[in-house]
PDB file of C-alpha atoms in Angstrom:
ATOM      1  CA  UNK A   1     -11.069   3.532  20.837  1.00 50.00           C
ATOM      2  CA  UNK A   2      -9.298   2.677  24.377  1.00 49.00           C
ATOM      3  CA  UNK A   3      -5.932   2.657  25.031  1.00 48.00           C
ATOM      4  CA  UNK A   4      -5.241  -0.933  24.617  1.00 45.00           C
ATOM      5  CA  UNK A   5      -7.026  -1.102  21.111  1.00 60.00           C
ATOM      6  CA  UNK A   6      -5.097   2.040  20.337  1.00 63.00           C
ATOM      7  CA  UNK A   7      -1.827   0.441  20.770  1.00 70.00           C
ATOM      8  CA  UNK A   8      -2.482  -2.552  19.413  1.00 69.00           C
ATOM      9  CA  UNK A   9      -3.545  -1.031  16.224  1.00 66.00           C
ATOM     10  CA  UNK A  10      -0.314   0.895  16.116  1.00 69.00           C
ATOM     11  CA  UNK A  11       1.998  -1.435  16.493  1.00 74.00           C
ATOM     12  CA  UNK A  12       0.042  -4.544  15.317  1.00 71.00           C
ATOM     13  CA  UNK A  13      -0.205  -2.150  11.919  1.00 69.00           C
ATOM     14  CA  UNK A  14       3.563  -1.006  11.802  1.00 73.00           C
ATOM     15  CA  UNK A  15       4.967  -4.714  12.342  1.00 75.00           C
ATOM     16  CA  UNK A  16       2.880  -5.746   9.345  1.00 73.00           C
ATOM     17  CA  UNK A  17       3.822  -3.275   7.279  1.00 74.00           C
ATOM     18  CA  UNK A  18       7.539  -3.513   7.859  1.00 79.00           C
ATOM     19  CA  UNK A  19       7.405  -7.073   7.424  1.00 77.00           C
ATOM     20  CA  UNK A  20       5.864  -7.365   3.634  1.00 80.00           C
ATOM     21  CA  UNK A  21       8.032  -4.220   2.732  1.00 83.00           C
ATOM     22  CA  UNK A  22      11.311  -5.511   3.266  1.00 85.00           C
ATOM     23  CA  UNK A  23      10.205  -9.331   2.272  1.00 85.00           C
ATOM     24  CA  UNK A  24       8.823  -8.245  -1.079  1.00 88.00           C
ATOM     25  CA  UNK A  25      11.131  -5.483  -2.223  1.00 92.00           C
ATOM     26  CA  UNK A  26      13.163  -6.854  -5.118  1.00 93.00           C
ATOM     27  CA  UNK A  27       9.407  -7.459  -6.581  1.00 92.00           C
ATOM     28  CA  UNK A  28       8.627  -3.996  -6.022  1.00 93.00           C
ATOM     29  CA  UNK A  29      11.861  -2.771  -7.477  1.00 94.00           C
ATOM     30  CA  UNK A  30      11.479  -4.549 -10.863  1.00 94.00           C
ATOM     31  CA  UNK A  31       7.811  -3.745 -10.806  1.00 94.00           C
ATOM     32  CA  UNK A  32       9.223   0.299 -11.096  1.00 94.00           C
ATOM     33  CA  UNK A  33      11.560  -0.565 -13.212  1.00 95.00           C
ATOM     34  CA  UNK A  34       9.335  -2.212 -15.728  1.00 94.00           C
ATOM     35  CA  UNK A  35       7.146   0.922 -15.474  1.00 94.00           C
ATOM     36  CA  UNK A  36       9.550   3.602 -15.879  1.00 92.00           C
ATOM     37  CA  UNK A  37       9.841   5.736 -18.273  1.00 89.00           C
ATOM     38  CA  UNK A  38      13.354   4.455 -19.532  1.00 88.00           C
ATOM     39  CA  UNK A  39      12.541   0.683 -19.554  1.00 89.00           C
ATOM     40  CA  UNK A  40      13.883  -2.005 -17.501  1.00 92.00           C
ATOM     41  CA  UNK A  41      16.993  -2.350 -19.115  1.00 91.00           C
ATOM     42  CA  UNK A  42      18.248   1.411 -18.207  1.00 90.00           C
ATOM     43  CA  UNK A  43      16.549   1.400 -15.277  1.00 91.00           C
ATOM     44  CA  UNK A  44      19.290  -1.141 -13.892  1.00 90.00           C
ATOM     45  CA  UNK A  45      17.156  -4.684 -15.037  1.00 91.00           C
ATOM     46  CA  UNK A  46      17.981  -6.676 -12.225  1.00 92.00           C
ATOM     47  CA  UNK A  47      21.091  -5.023 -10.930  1.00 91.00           C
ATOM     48  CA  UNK A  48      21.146  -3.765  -7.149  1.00 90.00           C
ATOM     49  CA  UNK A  49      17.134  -4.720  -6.854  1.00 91.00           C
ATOM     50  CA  UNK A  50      17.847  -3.183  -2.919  1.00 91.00           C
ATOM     51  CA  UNK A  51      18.290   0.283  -4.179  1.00 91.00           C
ATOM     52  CA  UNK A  52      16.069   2.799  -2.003  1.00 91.00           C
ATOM     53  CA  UNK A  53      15.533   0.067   0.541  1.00 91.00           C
ATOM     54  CA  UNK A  54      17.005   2.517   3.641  1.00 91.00           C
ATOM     55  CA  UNK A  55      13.823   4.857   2.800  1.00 92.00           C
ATOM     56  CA  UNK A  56      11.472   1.998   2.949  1.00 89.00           C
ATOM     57  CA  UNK A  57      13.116   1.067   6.007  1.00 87.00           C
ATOM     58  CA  UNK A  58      12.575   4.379   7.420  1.00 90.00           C
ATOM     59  CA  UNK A  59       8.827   4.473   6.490  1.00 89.00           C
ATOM     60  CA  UNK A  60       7.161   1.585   6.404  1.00 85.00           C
ATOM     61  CA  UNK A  61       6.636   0.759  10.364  1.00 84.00           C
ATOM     62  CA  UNK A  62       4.643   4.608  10.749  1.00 87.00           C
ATOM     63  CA  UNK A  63       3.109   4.148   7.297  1.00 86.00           C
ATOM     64  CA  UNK A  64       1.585   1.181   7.823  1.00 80.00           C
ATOM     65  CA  UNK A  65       1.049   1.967  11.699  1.00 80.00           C
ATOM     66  CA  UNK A  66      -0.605   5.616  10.568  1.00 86.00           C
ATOM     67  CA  UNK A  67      -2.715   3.247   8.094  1.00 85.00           C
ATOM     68  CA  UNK A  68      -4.168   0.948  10.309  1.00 79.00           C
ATOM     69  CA  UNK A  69      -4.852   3.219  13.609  1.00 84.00           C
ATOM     70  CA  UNK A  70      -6.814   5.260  11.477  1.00 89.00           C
ATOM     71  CA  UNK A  71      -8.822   2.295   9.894  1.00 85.00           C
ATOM     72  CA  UNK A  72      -9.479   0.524  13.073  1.00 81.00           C
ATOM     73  CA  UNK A  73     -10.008   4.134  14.756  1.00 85.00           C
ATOM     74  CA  UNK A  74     -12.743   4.910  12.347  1.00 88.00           C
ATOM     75  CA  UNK A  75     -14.180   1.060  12.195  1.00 83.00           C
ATOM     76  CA  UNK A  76     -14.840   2.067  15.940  1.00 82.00           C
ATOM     77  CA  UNK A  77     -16.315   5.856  15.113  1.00 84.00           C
ATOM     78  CA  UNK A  78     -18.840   4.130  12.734  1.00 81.00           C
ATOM     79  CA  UNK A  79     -19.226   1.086  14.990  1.00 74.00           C
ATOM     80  CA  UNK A  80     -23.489   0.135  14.636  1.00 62.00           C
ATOM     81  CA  UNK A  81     -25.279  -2.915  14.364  1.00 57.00           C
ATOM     82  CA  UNK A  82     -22.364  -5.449  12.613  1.00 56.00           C
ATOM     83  CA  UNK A  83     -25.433  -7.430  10.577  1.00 56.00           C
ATOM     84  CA  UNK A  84     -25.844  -4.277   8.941  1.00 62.00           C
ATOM     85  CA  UNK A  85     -26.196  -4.330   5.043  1.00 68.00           C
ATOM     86  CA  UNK A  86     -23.785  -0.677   5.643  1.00 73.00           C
ATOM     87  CA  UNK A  87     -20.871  -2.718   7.055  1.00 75.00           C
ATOM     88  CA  UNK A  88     -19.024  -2.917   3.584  1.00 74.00           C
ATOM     89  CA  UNK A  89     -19.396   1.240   3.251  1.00 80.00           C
ATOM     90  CA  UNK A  90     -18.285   1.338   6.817  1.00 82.00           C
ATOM     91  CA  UNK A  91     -15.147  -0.612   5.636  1.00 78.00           C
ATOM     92  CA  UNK A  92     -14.534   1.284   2.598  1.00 80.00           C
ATOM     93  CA  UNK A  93     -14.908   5.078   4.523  1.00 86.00           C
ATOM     94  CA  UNK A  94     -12.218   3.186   7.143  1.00 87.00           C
ATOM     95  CA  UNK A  95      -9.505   1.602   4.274  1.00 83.00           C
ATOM     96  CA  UNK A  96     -10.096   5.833   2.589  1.00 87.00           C
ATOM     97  CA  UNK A  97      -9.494   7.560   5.543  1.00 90.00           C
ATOM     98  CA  UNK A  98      -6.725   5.196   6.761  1.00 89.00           C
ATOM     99  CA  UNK A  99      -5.228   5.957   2.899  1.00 88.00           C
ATOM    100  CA  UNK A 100      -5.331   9.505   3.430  1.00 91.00           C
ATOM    101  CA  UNK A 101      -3.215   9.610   6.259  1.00 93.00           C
ATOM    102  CA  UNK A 102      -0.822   7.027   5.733  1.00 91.00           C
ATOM    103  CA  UNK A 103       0.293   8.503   2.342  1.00 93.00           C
ATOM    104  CA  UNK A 104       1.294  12.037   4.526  1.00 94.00           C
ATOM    105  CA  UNK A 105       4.126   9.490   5.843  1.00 92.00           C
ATOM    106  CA  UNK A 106       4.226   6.978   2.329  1.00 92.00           C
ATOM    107  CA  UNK A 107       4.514   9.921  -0.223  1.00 94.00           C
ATOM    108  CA  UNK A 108       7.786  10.811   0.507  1.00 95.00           C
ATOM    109  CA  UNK A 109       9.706   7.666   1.566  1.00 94.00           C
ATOM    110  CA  UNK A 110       7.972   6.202  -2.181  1.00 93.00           C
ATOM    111  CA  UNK A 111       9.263   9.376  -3.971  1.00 95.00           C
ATOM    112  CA  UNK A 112      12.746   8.724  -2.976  1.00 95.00           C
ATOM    113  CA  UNK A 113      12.497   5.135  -2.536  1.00 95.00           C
ATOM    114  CA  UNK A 114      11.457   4.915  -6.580  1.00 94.00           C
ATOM    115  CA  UNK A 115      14.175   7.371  -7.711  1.00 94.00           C
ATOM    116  CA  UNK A 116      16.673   4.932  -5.947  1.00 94.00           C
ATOM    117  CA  UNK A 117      15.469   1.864  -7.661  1.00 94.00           C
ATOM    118  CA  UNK A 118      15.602   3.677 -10.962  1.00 93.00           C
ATOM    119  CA  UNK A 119      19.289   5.264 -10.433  1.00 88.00           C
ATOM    120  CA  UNK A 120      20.705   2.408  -8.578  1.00 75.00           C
ATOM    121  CA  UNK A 121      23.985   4.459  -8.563  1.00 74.00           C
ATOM    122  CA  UNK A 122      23.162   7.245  -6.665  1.00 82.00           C
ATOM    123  CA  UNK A 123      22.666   6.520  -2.238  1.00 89.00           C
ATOM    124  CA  UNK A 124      18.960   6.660  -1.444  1.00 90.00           C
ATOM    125  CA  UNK A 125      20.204   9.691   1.445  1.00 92.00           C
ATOM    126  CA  UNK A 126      22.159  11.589  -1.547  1.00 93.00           C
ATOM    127  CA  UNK A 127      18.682  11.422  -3.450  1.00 93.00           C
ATOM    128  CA  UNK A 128      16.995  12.519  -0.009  1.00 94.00           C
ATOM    129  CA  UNK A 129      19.345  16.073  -0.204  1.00 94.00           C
ATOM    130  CA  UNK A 130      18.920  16.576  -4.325  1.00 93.00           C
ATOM    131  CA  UNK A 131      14.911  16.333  -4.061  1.00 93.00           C
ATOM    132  CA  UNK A 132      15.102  18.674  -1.298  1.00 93.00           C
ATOM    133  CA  UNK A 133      17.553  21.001  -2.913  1.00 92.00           C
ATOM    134  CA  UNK A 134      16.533  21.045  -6.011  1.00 91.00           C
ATOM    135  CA  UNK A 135      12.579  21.038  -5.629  1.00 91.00           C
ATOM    136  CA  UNK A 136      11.906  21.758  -1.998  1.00 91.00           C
ATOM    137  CA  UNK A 137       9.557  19.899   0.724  1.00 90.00           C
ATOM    138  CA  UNK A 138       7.089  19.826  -2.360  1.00 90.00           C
ATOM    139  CA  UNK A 139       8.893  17.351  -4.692  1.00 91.00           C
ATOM    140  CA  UNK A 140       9.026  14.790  -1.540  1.00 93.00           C
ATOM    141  CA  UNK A 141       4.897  15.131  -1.965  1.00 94.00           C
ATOM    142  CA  UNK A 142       4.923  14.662  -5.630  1.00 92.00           C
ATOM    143  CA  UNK A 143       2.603  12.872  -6.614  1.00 90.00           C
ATOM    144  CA  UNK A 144       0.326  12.522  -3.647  1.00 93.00           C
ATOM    145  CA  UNK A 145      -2.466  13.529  -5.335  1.00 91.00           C
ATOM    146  CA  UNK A 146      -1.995  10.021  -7.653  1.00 92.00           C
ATOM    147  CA  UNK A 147      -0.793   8.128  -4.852  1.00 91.00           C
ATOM    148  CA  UNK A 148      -4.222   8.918  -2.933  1.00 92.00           C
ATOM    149  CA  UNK A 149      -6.369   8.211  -6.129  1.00 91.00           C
ATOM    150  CA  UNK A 150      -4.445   4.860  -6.572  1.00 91.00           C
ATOM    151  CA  UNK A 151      -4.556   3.859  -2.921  1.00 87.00           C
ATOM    152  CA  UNK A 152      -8.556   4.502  -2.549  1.00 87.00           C
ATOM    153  CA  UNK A 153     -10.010   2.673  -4.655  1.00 90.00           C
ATOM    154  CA  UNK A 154      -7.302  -0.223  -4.098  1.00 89.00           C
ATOM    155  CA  UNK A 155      -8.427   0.113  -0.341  1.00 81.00           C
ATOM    156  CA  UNK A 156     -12.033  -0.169  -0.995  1.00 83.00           C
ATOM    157  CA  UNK A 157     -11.756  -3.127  -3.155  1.00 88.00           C
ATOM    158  CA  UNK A 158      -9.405  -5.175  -0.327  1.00 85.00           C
ATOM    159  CA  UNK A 159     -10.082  -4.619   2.766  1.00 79.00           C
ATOM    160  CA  UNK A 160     -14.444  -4.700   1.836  1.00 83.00           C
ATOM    161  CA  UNK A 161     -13.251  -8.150  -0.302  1.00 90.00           C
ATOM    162  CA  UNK A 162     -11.232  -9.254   2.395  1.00 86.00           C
ATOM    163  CA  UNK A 163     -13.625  -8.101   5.588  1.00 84.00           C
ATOM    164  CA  UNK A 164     -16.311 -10.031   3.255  1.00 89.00           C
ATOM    165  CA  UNK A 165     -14.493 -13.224   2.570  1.00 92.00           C
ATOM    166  CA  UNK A 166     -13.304 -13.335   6.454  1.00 90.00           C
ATOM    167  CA  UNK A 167     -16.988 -12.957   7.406  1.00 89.00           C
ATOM    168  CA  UNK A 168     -17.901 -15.979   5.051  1.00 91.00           C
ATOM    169  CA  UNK A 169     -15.198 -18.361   5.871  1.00 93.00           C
ATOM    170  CA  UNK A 170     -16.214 -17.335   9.551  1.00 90.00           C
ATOM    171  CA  UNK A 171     -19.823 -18.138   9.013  1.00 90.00           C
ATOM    172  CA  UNK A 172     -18.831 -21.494   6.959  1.00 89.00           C
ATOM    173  CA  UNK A 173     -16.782 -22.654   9.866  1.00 90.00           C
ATOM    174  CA  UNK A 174     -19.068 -21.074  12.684  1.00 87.00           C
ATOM    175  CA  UNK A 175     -16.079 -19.629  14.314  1.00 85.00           C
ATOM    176  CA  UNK A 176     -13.807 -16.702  13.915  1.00 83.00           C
ATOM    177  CA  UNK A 177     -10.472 -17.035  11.074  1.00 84.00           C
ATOM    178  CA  UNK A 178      -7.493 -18.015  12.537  1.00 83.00           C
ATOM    179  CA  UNK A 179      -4.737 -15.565  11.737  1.00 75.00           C
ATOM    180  CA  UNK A 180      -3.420 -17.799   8.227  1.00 81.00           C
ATOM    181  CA  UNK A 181      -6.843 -17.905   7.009  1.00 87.00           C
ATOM    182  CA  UNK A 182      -6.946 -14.076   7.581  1.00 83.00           C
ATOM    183  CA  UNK A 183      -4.117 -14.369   5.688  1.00 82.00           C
ATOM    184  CA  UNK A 184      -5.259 -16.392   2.452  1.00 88.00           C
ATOM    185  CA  UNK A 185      -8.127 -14.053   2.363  1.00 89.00           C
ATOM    186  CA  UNK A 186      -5.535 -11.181   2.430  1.00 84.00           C
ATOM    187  CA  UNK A 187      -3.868 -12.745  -0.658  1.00 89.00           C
ATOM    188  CA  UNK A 188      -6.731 -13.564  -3.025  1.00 91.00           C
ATOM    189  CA  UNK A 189      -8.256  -9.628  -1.895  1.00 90.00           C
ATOM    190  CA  UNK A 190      -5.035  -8.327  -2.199  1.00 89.00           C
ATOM    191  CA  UNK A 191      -4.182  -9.921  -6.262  1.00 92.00           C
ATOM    192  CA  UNK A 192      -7.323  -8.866  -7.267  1.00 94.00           C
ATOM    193  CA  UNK A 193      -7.364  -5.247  -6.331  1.00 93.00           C
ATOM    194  CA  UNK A 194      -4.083  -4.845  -7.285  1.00 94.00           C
ATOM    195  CA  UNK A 195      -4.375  -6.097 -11.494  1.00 95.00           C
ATOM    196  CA  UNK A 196      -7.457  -3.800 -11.540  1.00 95.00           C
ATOM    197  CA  UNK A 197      -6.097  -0.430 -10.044  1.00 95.00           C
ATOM    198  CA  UNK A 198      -2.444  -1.059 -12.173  1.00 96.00           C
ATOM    199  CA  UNK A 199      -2.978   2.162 -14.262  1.00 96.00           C
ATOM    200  CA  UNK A 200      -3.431   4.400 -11.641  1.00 95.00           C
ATOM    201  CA  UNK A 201       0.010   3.083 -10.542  1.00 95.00           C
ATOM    202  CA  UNK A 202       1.524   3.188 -13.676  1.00 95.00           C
ATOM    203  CA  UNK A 203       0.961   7.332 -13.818  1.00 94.00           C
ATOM    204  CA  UNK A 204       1.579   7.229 -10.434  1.00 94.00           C
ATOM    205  CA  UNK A 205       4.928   5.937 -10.946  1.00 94.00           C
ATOM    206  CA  UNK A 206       5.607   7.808 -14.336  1.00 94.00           C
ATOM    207  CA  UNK A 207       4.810  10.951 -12.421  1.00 93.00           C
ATOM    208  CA  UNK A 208       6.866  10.786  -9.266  1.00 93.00           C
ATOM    209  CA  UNK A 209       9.921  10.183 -11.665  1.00 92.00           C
ATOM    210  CA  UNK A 210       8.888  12.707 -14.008  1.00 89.00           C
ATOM    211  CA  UNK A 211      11.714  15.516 -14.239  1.00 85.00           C
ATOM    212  CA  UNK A 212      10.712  18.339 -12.766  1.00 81.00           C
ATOM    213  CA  UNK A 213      10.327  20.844 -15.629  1.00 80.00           C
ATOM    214  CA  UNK A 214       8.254  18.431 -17.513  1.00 84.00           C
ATOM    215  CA  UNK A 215       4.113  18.269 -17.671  1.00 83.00           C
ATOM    216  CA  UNK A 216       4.074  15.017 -16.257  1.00 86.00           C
ATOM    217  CA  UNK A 217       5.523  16.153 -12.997  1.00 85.00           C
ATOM    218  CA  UNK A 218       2.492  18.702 -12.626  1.00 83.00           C
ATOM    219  CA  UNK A 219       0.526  15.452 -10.667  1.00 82.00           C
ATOM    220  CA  UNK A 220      -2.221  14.946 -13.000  1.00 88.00           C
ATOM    221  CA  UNK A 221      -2.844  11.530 -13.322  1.00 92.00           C
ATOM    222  CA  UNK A 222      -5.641  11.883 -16.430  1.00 92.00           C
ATOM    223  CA  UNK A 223      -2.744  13.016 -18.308  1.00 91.00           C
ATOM    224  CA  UNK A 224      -0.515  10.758 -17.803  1.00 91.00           C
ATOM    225  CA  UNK A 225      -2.598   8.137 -18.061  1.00 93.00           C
ATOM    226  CA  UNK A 226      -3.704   9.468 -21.966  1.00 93.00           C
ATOM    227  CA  UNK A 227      -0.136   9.912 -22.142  1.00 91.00           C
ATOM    228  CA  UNK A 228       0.583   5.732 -21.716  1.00 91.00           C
ATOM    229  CA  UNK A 229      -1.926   4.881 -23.882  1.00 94.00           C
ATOM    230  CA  UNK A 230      -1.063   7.555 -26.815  1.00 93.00           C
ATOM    231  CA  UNK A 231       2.221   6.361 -26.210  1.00 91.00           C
ATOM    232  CA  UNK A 232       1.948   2.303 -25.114  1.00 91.00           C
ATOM    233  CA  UNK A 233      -1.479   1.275 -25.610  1.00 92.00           C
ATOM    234  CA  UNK A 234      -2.685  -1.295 -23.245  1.00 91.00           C
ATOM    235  CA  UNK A 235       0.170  -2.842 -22.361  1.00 92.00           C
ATOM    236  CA  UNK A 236       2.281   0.770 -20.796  1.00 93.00           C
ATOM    237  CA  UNK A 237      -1.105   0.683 -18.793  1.00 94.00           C
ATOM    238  CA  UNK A 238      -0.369  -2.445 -17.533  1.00 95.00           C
ATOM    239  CA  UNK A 239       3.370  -2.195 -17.566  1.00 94.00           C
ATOM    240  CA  UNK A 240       4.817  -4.373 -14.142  1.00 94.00           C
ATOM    241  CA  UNK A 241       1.557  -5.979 -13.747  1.00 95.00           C
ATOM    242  CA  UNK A 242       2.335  -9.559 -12.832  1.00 94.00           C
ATOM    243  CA  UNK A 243       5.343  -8.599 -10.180  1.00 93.00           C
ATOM    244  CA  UNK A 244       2.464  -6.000  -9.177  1.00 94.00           C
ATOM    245  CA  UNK A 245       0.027  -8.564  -7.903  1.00 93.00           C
ATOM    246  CA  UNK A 246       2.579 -11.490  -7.623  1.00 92.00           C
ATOM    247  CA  UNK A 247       3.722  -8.590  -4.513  1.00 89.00           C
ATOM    248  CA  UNK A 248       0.371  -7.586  -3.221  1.00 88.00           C
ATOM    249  CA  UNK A 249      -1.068 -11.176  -3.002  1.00 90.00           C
ATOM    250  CA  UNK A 250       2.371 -12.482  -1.272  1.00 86.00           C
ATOM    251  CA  UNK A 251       1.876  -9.263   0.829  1.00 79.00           C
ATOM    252  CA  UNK A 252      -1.678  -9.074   1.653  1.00 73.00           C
ATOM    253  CA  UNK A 253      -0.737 -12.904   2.627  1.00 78.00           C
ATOM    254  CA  UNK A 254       1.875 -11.532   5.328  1.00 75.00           C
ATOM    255  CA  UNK A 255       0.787  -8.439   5.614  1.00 70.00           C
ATOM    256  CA  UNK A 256      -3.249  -8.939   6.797  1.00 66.00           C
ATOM    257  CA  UNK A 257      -1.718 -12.412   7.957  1.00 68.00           C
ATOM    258  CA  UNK A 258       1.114 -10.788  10.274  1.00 68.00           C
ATOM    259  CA  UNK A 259      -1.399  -8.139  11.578  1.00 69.00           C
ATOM    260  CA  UNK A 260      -3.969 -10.022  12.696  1.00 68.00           C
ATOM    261  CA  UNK A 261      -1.691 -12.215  14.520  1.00 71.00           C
ATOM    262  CA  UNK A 262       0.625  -9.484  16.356  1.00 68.00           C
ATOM    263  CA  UNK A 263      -3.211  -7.646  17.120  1.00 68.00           C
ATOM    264  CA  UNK A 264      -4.389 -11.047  18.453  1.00 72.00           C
ATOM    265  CA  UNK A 265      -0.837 -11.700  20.456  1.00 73.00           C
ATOM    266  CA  UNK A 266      -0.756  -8.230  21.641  1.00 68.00           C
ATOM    267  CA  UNK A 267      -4.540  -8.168  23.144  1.00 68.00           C
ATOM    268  CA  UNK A 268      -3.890 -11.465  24.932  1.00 71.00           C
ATOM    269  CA  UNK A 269      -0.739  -9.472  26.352  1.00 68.00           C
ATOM    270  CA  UNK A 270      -2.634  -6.546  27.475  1.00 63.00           C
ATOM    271  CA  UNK A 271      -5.359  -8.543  28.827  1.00 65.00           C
ATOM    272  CA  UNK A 272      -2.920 -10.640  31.190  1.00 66.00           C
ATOM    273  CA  UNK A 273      -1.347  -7.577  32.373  1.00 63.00           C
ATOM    274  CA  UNK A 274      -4.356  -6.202  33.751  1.00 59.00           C
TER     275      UNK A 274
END
């Protein structure tokens, strides 16, 4: 990738993901809330729904920057013929490896971020210190392992569903999406991979608020995830669905919306200034 593309991508990436982060929080906080181990009642209901919102301040621009330079880095390493029936596996390898990366920046800022929302009492930097003292640099990666597994396949159902429906709305209208119809596409890809990979986010959440002497806290999502239904059936599976993808379509609206527009505004830039 050349320069240009490479700093599009990174900040095109980071503005979008800062954007839909801090937009959509209270939705994310009463999504946790509803899945916590507690219930949504101890876990604060709908008191202080901006607990933890400093750490997602902190994180979001890299993690979202990290996500997309590594997608559009690896769209490029894989770059062939773009008719090609491999295009969707192309996608999916791209959304994985961008995944991987980003949650090396996402694990930690969600760790603490979720432990805020769930102890809206306690400052999101005094949680920072107690994590640290208490467990070491390891507790800010718990559950990585689950945040991965969730992120993957939630990756490789978007951004393939979305690349796809761009593609067709593109060949309907026999030009390229503008940057809300990139958008809408976003939203619809975005709500659907979300209701389907809920579980996975259910342990994922269970896990990172897990105390640390307990089994859940060891990571493995299998587990917990016989642990919900042994306990809660379907529905702790489930648990926080609707603010779930009521959050992901809104922010795969803005989010896929807001990049392609800042990568589109930011290539016209660097082509003027050549």
């Amino acid at each position: 990738m050349n320069q240009p593309g490479f700093v599009v991508s990174l900040v095109a990436g980071g503005v979008a993901g800062a954007s839909v982060d801090l937009i959509l929080f209270p939705l994310d906080t009463i999504k946790t809330r509803l899945q916590s181990p507690q219930g949504f009642k101890r876990a604060g209901g709908f008191r202080g729904i901006y607990a933890g919102v400093p750490s997602t301040a902190i994180g979001s621009f890299p993690n979202a920057a990290a996500f997309f330079l590594t997608y559009e880095y690896v769209k490029w390493f894989l770059h062939g013929d773009s008719s090609s029936c491999w295009l969707p596996v192309k996608h999916m390898l791209a959304a994985s490896a961008g995944e991987v990366v980003a949650c090396l920046i996402r694990v930690p800022s969600e760790v603490v971020k979720q432990r805020a929302q769930v102890s809206a009492s306690s400052r999101t930097f005094q949680i920072f210190c107690n994590i640290l003292y208490e467990e070491g640099l390891q507790g800010l990666y718990r559950g990585y392992k689950s945040t991965v597994l969730r992120e993957i396949p939630f990756s490789l159902v978007q951004f393939s569903l979305w690349e796809y429906l761009k593609a067709l709305w593109s060949w309907r209208q026999d030009h390229a999406v503008d940057s809300w119809q990139s958008a809408v596409c976003g939203a619809f890809a975005g709500g659907f991979a979300a209701v389907i990979t809920t579980p996975l986010d259910v342990a994922k959440t269970r896990i990172m608020l897990a105390k640390a002497e307990s089994s859940t806290a060891s990571g493995n999502v299998l587990s917990a995830l016989r642990g919900l239904w042994r306990s809660q059936g379907f529905t702790g599976l489930f648990a926080g669905v609707f603010p779930r993808m009521a959050a992901i379509s809104l922010g795969g609206f803005i989010f896929l919306g807001a990049y392609e527009q800042a990568r589109s505004m930011l290539s016209r830039v660097g082509r003027q200034s050549r």
